[in-house]
Coordinates of N, CA and C in Angstrom, one line a residue:
X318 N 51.8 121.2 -72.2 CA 51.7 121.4 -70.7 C 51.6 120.1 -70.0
X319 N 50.7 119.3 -70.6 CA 50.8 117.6 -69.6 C 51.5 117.0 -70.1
X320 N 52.8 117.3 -70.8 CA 53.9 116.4 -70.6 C 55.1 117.5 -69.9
X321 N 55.2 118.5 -69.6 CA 56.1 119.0 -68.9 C 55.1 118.9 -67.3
X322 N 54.1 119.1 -67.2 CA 53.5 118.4 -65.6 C 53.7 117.5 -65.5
X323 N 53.9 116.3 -66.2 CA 54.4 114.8 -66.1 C 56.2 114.7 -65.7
X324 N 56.7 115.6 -66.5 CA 58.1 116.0 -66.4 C 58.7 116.3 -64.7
X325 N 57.9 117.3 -64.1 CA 57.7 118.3 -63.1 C 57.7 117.3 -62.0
X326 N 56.6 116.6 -62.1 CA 56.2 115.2 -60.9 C 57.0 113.9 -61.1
X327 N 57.7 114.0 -62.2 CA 58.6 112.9 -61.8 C 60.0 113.4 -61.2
X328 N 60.6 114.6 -61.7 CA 61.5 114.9 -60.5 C 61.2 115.0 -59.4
X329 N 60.0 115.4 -59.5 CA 59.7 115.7 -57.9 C 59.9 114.6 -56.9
X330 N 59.5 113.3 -57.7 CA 59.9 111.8 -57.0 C 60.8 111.7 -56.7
X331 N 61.9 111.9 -58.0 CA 63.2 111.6 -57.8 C 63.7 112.3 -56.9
X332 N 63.6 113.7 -56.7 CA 64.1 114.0 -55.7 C 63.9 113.6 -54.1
X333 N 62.6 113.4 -53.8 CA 61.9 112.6 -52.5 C 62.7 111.8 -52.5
X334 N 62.7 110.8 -53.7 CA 63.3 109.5 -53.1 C 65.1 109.8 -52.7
X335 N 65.6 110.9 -53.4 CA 67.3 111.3 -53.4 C 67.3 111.6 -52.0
X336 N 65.9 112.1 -51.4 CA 66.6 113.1 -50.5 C 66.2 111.8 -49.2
X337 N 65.3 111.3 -49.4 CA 64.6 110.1 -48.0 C 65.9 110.0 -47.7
X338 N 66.3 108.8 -47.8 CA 67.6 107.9 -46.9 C 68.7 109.5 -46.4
X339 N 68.9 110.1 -47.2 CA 69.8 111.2 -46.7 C 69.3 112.3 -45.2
X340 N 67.8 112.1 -45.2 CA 67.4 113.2 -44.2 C 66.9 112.3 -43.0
X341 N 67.7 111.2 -43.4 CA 67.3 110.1 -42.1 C 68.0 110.1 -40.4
X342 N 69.3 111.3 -40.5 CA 70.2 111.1 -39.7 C 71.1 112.6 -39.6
X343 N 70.9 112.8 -38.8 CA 72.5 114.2 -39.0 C 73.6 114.1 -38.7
X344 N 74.1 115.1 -39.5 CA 75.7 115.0 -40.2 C 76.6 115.6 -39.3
X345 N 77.9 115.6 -39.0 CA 78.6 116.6 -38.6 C 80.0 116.7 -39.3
X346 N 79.9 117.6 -39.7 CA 81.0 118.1 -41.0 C 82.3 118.0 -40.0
X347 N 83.6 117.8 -40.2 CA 84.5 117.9 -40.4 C 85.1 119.3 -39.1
X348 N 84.6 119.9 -40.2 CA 84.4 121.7 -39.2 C 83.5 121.6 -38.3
X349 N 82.5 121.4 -38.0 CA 81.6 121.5 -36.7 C 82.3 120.4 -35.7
X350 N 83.3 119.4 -36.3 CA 83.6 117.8 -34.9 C 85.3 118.6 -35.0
X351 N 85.6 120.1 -35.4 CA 86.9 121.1 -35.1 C 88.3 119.6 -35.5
X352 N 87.6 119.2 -36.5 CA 89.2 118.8 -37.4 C 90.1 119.5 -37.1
X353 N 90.8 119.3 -36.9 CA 92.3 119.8 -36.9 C 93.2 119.8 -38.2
X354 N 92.8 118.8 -38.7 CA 94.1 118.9 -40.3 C 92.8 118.0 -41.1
X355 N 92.9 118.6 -42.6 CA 92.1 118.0 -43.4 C 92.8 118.6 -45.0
X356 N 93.6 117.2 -45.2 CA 94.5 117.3 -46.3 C 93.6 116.4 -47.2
X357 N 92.8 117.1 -48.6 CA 92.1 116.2 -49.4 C 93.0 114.9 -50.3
X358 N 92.2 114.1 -49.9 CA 93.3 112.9 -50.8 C 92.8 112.4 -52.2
X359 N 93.4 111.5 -53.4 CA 92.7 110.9 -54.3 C 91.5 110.8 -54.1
X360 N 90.4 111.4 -55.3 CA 89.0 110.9 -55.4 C 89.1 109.8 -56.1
X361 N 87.7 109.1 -55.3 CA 87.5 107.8 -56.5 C 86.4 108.1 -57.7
X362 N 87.1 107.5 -58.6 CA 86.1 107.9 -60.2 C 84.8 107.2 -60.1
X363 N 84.9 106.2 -59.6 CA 83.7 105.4 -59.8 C 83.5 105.0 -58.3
X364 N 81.6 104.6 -58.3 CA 81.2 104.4 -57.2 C 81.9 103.0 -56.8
X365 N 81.7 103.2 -54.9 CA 81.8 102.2 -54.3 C 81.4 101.1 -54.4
X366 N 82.3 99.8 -54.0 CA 81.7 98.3 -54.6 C 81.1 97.7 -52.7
X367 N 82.5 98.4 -52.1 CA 82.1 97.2 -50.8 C 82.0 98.4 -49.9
X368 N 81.8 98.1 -49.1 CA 81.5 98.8 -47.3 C 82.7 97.5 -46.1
X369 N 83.4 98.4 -45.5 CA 83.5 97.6 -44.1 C 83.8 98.3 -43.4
X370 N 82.7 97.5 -41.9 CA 82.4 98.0 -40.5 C 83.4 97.6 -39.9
X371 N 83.9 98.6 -38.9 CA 85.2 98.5 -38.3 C 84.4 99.2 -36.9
X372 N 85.1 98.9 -35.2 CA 84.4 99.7 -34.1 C 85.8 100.1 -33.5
X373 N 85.8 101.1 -32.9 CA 87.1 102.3 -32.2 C 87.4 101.3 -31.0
X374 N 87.1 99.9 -31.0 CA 87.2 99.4 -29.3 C 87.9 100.5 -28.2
X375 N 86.9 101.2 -27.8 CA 87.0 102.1 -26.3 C 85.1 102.2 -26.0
X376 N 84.9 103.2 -25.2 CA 83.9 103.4 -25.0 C 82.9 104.2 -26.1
X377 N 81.4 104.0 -25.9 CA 80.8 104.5 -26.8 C 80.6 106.2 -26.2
X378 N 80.4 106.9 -27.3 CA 80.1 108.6 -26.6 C 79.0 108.4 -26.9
X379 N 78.3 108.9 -26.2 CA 76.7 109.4 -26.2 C 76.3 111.0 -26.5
X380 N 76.9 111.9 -27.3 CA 76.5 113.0 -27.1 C 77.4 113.9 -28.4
X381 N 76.9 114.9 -28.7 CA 78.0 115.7 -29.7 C 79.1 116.0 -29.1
X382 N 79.2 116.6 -28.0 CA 80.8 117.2 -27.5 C 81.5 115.4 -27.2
X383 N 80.9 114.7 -26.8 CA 82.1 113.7 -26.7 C 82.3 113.0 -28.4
X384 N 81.3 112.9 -28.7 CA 81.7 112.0 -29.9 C 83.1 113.0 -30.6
X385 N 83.1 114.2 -30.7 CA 83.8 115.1 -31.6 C 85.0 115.1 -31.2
X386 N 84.7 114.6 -29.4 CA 86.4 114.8 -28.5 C 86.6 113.4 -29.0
X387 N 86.0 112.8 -29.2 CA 86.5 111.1 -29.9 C 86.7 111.0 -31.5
X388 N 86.5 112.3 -32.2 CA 86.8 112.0 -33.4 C 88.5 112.7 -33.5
X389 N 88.6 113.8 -32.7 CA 89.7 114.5 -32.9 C 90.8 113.5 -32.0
X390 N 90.7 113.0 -31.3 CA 91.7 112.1 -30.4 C 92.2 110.9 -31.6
X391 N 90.9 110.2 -32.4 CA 91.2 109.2 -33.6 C 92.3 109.8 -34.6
X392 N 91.5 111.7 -34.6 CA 92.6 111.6 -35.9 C 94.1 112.0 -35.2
X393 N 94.0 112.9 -34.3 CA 95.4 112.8 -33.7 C 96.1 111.5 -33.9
X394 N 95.5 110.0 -33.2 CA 96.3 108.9 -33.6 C 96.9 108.6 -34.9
X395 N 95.6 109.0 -35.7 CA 96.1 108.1 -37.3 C 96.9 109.1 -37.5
X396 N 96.9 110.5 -37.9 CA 97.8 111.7 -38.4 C 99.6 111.1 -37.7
X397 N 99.4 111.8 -36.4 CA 100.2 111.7 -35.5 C 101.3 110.7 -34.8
X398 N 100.5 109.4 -34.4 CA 101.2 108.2 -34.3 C 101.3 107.2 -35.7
X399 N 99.9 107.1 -36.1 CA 100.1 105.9 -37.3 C 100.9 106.7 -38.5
X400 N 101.2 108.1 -38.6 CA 102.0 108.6 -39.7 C 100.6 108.7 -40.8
X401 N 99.7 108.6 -41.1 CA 98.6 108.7 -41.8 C 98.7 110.1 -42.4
X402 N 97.9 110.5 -43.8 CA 98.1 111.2 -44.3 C 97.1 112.2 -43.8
X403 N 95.8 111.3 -43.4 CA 94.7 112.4 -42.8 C 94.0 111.1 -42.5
X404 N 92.9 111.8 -41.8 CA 92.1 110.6 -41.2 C 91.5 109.5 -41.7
X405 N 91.7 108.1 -41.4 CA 91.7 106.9 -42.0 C 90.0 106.7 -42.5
X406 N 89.3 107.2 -41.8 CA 87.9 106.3 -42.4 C 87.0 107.4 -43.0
X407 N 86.1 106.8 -43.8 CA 85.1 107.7 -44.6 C 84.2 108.6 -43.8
X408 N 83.5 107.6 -42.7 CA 82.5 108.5 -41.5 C 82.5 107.0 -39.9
X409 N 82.2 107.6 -39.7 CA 82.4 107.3 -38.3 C 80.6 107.5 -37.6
X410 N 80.0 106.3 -36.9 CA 79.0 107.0 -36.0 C 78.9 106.7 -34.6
X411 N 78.1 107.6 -34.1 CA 78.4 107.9 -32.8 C 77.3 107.4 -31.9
X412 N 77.3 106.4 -30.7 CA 76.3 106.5 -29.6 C 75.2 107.6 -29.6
X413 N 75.6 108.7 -30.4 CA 74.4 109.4 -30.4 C 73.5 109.5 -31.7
X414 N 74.1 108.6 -32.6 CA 73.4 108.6 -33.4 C 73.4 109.3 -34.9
X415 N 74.4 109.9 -34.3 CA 75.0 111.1 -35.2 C 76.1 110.5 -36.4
X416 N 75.9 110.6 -37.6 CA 77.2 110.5 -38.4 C 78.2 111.6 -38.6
X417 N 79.7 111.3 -38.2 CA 81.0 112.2 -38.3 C 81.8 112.0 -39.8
X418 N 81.8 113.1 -40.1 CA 82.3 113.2 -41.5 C 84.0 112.8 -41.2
X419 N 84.2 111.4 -42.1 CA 85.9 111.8 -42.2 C 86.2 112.3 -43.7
X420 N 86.6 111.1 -44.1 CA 87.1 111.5 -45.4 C 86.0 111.9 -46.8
X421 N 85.0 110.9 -46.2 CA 83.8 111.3 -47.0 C 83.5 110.3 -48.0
X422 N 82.1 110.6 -48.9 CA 82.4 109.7 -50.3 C 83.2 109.5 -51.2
X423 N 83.7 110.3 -51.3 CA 84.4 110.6 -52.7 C 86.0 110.2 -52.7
X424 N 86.9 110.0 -51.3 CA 87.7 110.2 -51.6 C 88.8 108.4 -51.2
X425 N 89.7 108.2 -51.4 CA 90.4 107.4 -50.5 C 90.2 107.2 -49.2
X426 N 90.6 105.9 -48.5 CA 90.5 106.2 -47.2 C 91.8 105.2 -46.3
X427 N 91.6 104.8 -45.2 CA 93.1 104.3 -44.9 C 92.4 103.5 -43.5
X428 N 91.5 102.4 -43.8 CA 91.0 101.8 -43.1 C 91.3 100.4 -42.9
X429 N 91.1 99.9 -44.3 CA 91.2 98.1 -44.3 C 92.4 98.1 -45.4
X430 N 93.7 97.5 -44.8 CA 93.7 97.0 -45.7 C 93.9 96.4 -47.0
X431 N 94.4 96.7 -47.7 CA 94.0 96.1 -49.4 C 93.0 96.4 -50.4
X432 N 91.9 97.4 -49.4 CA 90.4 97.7 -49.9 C 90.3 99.4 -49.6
X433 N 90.8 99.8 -49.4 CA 90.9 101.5 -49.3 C 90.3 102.7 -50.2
X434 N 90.3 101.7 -51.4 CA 89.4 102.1 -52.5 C 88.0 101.8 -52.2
X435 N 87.4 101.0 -51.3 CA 86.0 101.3 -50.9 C 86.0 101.9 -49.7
X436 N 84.7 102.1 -49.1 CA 83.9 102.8 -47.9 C 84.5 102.2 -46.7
X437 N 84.8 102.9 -45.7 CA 85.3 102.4 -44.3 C 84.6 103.5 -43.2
X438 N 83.9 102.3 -42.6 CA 82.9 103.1 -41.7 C 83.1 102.6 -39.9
X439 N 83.5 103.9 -39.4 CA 84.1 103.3 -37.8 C 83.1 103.4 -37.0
X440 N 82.5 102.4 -36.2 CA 81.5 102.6 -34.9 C 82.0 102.9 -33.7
X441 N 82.0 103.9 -33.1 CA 82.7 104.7 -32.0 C 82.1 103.7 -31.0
X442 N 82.8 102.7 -30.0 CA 82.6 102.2 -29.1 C 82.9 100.4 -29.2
X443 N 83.3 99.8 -28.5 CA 83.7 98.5 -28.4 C 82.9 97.5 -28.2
X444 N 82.2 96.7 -29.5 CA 81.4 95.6 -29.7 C 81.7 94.6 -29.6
X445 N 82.8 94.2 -28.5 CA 82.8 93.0 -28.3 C 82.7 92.6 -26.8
X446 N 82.0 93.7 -26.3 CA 81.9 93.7 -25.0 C 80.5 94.3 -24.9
X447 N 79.7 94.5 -25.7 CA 78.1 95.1 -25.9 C 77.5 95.3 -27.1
X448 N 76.1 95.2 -27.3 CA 75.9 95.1 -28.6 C 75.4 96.8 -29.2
X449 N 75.6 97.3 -30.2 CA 75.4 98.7 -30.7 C 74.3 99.0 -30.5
X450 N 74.0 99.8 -29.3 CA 72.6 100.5 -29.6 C 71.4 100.8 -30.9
X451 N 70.1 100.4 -30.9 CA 69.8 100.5 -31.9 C 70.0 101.5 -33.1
X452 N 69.7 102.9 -32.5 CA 70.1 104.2 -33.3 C 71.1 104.0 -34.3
X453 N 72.2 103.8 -33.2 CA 73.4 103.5 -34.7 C 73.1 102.4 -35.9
X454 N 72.3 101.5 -35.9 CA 72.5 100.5 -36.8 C 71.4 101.4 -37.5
X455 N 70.0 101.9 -36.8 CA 69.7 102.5 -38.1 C 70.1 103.9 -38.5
X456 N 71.1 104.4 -38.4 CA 72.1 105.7 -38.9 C 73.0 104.8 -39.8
X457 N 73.4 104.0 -39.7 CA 74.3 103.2 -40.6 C 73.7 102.7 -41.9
X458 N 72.3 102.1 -41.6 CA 71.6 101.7 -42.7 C 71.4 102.7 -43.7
X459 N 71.0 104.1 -43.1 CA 70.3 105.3 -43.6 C 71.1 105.8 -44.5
X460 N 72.9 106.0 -43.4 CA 73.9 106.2 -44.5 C 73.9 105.9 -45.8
X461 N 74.1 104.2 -45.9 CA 74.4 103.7 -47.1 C 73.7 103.6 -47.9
X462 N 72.1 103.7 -47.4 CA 71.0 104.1 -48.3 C 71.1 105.5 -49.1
X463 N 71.6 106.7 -48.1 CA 71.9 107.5 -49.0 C 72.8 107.2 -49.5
X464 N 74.1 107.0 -49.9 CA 75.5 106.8 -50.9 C 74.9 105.8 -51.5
X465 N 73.9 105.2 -51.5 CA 73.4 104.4 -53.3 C 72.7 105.6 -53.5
X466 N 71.6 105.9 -52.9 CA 70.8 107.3 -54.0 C 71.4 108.3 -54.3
X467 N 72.7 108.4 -53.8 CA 73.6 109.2 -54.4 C 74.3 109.0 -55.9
X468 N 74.4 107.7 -56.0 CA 75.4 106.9 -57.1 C 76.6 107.1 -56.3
X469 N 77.3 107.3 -55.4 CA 78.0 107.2 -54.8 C 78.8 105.6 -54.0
X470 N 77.8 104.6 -54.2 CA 77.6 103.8 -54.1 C 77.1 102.8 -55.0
X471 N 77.4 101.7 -55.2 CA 76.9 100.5 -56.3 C 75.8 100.5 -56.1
X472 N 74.7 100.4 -56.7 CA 73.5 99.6 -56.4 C 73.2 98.5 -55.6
X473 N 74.3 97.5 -56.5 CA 74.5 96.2 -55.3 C 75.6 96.2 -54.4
X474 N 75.9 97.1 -54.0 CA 76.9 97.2 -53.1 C 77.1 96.1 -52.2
X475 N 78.4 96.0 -51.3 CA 78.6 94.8 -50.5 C 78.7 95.0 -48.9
X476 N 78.6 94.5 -47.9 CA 79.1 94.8 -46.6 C 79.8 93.7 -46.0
X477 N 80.5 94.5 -45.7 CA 81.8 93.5 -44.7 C 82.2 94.1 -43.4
X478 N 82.2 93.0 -42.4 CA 83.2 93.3 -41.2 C 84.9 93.1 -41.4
X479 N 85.3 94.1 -41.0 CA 87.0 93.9 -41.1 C 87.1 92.5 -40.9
X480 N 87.0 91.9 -39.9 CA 87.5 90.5 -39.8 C 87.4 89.8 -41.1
X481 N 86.6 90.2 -41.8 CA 86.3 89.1 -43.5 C 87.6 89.4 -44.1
X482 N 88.3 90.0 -43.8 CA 89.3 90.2 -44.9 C 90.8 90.3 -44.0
X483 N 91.0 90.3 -42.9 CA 92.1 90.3 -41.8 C 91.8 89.6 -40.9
X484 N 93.2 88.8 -40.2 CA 93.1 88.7 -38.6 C 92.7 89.5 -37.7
X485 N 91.9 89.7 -37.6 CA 91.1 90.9 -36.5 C 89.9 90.4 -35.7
X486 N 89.4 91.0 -34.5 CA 88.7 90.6 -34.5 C 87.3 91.6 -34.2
X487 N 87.5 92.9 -35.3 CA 87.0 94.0 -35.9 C 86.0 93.2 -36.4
X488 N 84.7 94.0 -36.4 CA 84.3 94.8 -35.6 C 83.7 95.0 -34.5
X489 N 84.2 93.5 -33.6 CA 83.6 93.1 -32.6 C 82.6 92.2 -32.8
X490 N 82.5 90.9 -32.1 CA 81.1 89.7 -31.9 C 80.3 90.3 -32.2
X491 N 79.5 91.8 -31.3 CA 78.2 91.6 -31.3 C 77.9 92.6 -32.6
X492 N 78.7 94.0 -33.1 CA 78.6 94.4 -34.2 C 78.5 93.4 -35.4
X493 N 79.3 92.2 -35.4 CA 79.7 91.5 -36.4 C 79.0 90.8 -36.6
X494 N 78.0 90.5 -35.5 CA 76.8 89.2 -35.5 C 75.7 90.1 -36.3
X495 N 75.8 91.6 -36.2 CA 74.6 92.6 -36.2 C 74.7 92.4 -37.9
X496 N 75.5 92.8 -38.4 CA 75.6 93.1 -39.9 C 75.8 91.7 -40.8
X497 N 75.6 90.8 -40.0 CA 76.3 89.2 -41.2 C 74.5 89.2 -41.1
X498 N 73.4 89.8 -40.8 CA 72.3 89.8 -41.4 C 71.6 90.3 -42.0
X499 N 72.4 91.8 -42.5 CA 71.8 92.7 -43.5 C 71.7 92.1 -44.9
X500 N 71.2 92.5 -45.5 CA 71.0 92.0 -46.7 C 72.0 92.0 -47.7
X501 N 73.3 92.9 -47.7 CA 74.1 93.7 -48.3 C 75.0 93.0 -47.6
X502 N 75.3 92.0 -46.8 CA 76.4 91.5 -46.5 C 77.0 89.8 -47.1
X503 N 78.2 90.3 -47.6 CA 79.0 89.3 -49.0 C 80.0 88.5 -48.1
X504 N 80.3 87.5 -47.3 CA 81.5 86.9 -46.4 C 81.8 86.4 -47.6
X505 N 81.0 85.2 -48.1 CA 81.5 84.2 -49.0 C 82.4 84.9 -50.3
X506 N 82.2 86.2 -50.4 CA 83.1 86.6 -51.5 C 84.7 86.5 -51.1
X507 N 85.1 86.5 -49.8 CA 86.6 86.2 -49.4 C 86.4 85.3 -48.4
X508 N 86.1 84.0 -48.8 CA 86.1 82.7 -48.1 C 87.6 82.2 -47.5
X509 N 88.8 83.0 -49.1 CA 90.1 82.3 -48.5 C 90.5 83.1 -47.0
X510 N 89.9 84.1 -46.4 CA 90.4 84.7 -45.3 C 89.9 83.6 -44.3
X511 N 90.8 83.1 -43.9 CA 90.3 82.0 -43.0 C 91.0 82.3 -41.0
X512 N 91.6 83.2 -41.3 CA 91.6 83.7 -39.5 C 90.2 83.8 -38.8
X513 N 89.2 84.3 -39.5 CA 88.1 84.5 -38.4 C 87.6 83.5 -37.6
X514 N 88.0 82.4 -38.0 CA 87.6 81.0 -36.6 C 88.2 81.5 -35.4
X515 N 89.0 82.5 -35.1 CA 89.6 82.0 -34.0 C 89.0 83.5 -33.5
X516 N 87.8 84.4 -34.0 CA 86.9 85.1 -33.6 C 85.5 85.0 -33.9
X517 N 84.9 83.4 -33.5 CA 83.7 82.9 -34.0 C 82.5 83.9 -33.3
X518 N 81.7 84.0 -33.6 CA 80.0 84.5 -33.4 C 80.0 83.9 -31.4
X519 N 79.8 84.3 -30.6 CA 79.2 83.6 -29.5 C 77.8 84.1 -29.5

């Protein structure tokens, strides 16, 4: 009996601790933000190594009916004009705080790149003209907290702004200034990407 109650109370942690970071933020599936096409693509076998922060440069939505009318307008683009097989990024968050389900954990995505095989996460609104309201940065954090308690993610996982790895100047100054001080953020691992001088920190 006191080693199956010892048994009992350590799942119990485990699961606390599985479920914290995950119940930090709400979700909106796919179907509740009225996807229009959701063609499943290649899963990945193994967890994620990197993360990169990308921003929708337009305006930020503040609310579920706009963020959803800003998720469906994105995938119209990527489907429709970029020829995309289904919508480019893993999740997307919104001015309101809210995370929008794209492609998800598990699968491919069509974000950055050369790196498609990791996490691509869009910030709905243009950071180089204002800096991300606080909400989102902690919905973003929470995220990734959950996809490591998931194993869905590396333990030591990486973060990157698009610009570390392209000419871009994704994902905007003041996003970009926000995440080169999380703890989880690796530049020096693609030092030869050398365009980002000509999108320095102001």
């Amino acid at each position: 009996m006191k080693y199956l109650f010892q048994f009992l109370l350590c799942t119990s942690i485990i699961h606390l601790n599985y479920a914290g970071s995950c119940d930090e933020f709400e979700s909106v599936t796919r179907h509740q933000w009225k996807s229009k096409v959701f063609r499943p693509r290649a899963q990945m076998v193994l967890a994620a190594e990197n993360v990169f922060i990308h921003h929708s440069k337009e305006k930020t939505c503040w609310n579920l009916e706009e963020c959803s009318e800003r998720a469906r307008l994105l995938e119209y683009r990527h489907i429709k004009l970029y020829r995309f097989l289904d919508f480019g990024y893993n999740f997307m968050i919104g001015g309101d705080g809210r995370v929008y389900e794209g492609r998800g954990w598990k699968r491919f995505g069509a974000h950055t790149t050369g790196f498609n095989y990791d996490i691509g996460i869009l910030f709905l609104g243009n950071f180089d003209d204002y800096r991300p309201p606080k909400r989102m940065i902690e919905t973003a954090k929470s995220l990734l907290e959950c996809g490591r308690e998931r194993g869905v993610l590396q333990p030591g996982y990486s973060v990157y702004g698009h610009r570390d790895v392209g000419c871009t100047s994704c994902p905007g100054r003041y996003l970009y200034s926000e995440i080169t001080r999380w703890r989880q953020y690796a530049r020096a691992k693609y030092l030869a990407i050398n365009c980002y001088a000509q999108y320095r920190i102001y």
